[in-house]
PDB file of C-alpha atoms in Angstrom:
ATOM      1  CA  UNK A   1      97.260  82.584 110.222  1.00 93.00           C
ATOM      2  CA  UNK A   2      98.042  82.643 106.432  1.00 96.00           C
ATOM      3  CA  UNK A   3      96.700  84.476 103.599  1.00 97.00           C
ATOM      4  CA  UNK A   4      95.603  80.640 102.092  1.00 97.00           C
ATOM      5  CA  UNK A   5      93.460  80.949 105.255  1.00 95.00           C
ATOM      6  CA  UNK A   6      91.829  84.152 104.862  1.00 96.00           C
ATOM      7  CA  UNK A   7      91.329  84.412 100.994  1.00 96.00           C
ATOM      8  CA  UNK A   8      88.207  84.477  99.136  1.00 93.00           C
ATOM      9  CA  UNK A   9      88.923  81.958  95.984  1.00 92.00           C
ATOM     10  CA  UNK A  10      85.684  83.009  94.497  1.00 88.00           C
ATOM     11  CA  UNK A  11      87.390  86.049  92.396  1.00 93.00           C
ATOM     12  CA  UNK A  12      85.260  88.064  90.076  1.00 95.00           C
ATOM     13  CA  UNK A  13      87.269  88.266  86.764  1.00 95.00           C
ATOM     14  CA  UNK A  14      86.443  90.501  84.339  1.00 96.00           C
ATOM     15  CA  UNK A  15      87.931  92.402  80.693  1.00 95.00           C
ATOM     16  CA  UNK A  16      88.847  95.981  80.483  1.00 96.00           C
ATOM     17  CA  UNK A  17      85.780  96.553  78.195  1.00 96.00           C
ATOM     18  CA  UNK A  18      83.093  96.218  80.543  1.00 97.00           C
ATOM     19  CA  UNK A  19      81.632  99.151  81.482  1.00 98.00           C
ATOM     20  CA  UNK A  20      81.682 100.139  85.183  1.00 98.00           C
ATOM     21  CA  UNK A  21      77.767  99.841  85.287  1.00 98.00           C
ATOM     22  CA  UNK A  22      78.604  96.241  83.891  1.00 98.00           C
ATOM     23  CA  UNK A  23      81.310  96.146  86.615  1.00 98.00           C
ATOM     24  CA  UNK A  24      79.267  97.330  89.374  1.00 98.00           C
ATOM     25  CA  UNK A  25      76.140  94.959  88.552  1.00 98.00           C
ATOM     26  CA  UNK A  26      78.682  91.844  89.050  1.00 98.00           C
ATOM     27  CA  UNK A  27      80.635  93.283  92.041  1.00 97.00           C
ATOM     28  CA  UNK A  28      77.280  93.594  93.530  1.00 97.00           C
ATOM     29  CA  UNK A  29      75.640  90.678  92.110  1.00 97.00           C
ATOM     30  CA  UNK A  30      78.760  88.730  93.970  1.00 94.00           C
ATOM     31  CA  UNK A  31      78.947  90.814  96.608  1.00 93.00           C
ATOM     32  CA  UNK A  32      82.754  91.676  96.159  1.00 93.00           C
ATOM     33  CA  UNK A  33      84.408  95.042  96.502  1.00 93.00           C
ATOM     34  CA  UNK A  34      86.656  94.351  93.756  1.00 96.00           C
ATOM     35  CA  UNK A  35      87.074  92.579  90.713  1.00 97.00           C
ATOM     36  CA  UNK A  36      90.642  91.222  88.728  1.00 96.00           C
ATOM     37  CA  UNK A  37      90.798  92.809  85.335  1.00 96.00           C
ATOM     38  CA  UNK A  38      92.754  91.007  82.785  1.00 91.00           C
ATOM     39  CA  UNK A  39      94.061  92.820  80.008  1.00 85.00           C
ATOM     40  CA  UNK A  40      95.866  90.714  77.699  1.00 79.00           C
ATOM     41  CA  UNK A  41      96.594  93.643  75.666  1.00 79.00           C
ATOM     42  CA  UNK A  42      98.062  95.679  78.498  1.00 71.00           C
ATOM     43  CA  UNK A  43      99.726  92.671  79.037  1.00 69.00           C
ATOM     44  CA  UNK A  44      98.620  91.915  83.061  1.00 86.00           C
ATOM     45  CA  UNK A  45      95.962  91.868  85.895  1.00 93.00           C
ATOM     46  CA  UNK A  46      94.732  94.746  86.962  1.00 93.00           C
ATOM     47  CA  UNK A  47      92.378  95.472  89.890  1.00 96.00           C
ATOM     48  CA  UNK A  48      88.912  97.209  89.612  1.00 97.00           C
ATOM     49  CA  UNK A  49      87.486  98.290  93.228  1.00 96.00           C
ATOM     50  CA  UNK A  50      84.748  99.627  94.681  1.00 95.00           C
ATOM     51  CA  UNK A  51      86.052 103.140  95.180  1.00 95.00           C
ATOM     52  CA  UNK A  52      87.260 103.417  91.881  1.00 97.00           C
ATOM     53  CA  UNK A  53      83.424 103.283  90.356  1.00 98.00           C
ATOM     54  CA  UNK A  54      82.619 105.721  93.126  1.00 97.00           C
ATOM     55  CA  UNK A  55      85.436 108.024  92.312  1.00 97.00           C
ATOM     56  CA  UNK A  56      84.469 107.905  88.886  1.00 98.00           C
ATOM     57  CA  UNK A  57      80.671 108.611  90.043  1.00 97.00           C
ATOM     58  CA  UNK A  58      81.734 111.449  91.878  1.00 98.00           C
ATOM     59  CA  UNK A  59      83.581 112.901  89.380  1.00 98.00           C
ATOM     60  CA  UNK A  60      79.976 112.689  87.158  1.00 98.00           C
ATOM     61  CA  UNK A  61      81.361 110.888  84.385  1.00 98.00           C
ATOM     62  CA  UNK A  62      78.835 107.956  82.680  1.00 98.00           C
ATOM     63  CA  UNK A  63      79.143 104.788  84.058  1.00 98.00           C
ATOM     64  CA  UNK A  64      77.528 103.491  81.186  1.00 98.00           C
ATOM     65  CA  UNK A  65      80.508 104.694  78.900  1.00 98.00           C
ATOM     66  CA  UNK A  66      83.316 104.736  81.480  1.00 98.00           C
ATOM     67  CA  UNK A  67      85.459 101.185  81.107  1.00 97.00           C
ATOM     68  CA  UNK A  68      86.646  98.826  83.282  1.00 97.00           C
ATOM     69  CA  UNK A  69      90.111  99.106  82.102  1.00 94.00           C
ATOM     70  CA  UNK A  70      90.030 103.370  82.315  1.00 94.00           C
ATOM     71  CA  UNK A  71      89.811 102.544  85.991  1.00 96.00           C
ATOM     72  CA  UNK A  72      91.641  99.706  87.079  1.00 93.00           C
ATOM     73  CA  UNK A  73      95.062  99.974  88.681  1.00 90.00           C
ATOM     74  CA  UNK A  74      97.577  98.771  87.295  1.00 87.00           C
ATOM     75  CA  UNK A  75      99.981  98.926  89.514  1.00 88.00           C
ATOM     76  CA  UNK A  76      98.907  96.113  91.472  1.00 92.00           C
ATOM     77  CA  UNK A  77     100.596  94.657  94.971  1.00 93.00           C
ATOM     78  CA  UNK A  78     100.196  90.990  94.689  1.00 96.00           C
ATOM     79  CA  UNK A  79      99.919  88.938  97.748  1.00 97.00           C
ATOM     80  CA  UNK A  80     101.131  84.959  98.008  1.00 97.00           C
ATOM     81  CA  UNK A  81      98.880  82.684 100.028  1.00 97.00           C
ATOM     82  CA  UNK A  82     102.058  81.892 102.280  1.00 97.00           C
ATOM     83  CA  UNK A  83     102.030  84.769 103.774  1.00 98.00           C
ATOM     84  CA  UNK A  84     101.378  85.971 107.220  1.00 97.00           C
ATOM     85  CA  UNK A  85      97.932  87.742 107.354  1.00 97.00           C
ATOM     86  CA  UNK A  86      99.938  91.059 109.223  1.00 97.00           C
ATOM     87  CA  UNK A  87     102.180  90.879 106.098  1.00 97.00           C
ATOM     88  CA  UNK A  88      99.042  91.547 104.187  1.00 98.00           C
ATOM     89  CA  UNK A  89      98.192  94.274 106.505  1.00 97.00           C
ATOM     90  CA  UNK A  90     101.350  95.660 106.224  1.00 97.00           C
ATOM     91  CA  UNK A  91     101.065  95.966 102.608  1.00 97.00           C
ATOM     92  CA  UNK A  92      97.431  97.001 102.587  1.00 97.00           C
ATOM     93  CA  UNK A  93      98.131  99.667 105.081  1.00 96.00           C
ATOM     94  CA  UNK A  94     101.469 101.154 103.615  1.00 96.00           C
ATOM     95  CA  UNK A  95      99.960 100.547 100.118  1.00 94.00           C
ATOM     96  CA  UNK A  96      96.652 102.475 101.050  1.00 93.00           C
ATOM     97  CA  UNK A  97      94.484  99.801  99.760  1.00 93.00           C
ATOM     98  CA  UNK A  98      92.218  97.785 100.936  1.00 94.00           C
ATOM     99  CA  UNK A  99      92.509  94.207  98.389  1.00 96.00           C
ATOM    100  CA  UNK A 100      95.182  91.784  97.538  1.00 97.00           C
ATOM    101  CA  UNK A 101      95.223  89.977  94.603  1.00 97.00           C
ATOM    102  CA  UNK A 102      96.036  86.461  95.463  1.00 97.00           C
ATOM    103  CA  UNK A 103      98.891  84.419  92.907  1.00 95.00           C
ATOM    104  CA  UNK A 104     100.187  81.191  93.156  1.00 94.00           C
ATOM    105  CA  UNK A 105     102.311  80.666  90.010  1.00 92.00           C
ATOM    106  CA  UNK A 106     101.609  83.678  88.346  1.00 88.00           C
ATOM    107  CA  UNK A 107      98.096  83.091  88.592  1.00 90.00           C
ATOM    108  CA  UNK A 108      95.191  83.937  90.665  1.00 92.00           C
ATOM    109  CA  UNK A 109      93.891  82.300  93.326  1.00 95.00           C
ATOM    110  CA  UNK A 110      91.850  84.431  95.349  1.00 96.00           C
ATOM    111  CA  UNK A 111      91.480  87.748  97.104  1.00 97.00           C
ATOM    112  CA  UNK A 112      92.402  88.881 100.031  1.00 97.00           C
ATOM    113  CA  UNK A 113      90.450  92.224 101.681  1.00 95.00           C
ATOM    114  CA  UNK A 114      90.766  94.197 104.983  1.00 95.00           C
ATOM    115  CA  UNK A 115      87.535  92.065 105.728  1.00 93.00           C
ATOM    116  CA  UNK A 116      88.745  88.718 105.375  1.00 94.00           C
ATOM    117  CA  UNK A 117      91.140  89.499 108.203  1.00 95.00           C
ATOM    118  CA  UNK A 118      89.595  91.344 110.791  1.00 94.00           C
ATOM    119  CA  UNK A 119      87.145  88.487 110.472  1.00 92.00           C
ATOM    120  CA  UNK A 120      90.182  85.772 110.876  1.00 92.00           C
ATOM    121  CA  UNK A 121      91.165  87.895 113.533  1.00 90.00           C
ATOM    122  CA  UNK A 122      88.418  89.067 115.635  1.00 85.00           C
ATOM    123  CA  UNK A 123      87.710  85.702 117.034  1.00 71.00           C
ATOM    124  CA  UNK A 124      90.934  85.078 118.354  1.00 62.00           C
ATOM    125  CA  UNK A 125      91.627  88.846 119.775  1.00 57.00           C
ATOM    126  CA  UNK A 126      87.793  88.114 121.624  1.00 56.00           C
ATOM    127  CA  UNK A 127      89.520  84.753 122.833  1.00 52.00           C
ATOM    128  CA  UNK A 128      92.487  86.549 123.979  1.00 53.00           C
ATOM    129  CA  UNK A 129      90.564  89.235 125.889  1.00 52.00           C
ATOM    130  CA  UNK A 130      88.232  86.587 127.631  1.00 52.00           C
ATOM    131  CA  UNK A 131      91.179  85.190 128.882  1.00 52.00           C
ATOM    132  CA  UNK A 132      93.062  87.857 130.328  1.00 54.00           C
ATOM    133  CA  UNK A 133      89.834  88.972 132.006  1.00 52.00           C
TER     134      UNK A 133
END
């Protein structure tokens, strides 16, 4: 199975001025873990999770004045929607991360999460174990 299989094309985008209450409330509103952060000034696409508004939580600063682009990485591993879903593991698991952006053309396309495959893949390892029963 593919990546193009897998992905969520419903990707939150969002600026590097929103704060992460902002962020959160349209993560959650969405129900994403993460949201693609342009920053045409920065000159790229970013990635704003989850556990980097909880990190930033923990660490008691305001999420009210804490931005978007403070927290987003950067340094982004982008997935293509040919690949293999355990070449998406692969990088999400040597990468210790748990999103892929998505680009086609330099753009993206969707979102790939730990979630999106173990649900691709749970129905076919169930299949496989009924069978070898």
């Amino acid at each position: 199975m593919l990546v193009r299989d897998a992905m969520s094309t419903m990707v939150l985008t969002i600026g590097p001025d929103h704060t992460l209450r902002q962020s959160a409330r349209l993560m959650s509103a969405r129900r994403v873990g993460a949201a693609v952060v342009f920053d045409t000034d920065a000159g790229g696409i970013g990635i704003l999770t989850e556990r980097d508004i909880l990190n930033s939580l923990g660490a008691g600063q305001d999420p009210d004045q804490e931005t978007a682009g403070t927290h987003t990485t950067t340094d982004v591993v982008f997935a293509a929607p040919a690949w293999t879903l355990e070449d998406a593991a692969e990088a999400m698991a040597h990468g210790g991360f748990r999103h892929l952006i998505v680009l086609d053309d330099h753009e993206p396309v969707g979102i790939v999460s730990v979630r999106d495959i173990i649900r691709c893949w749970a129905p076919s390892r169930k299949h496989a174990t009924t069978l070898a029963s």
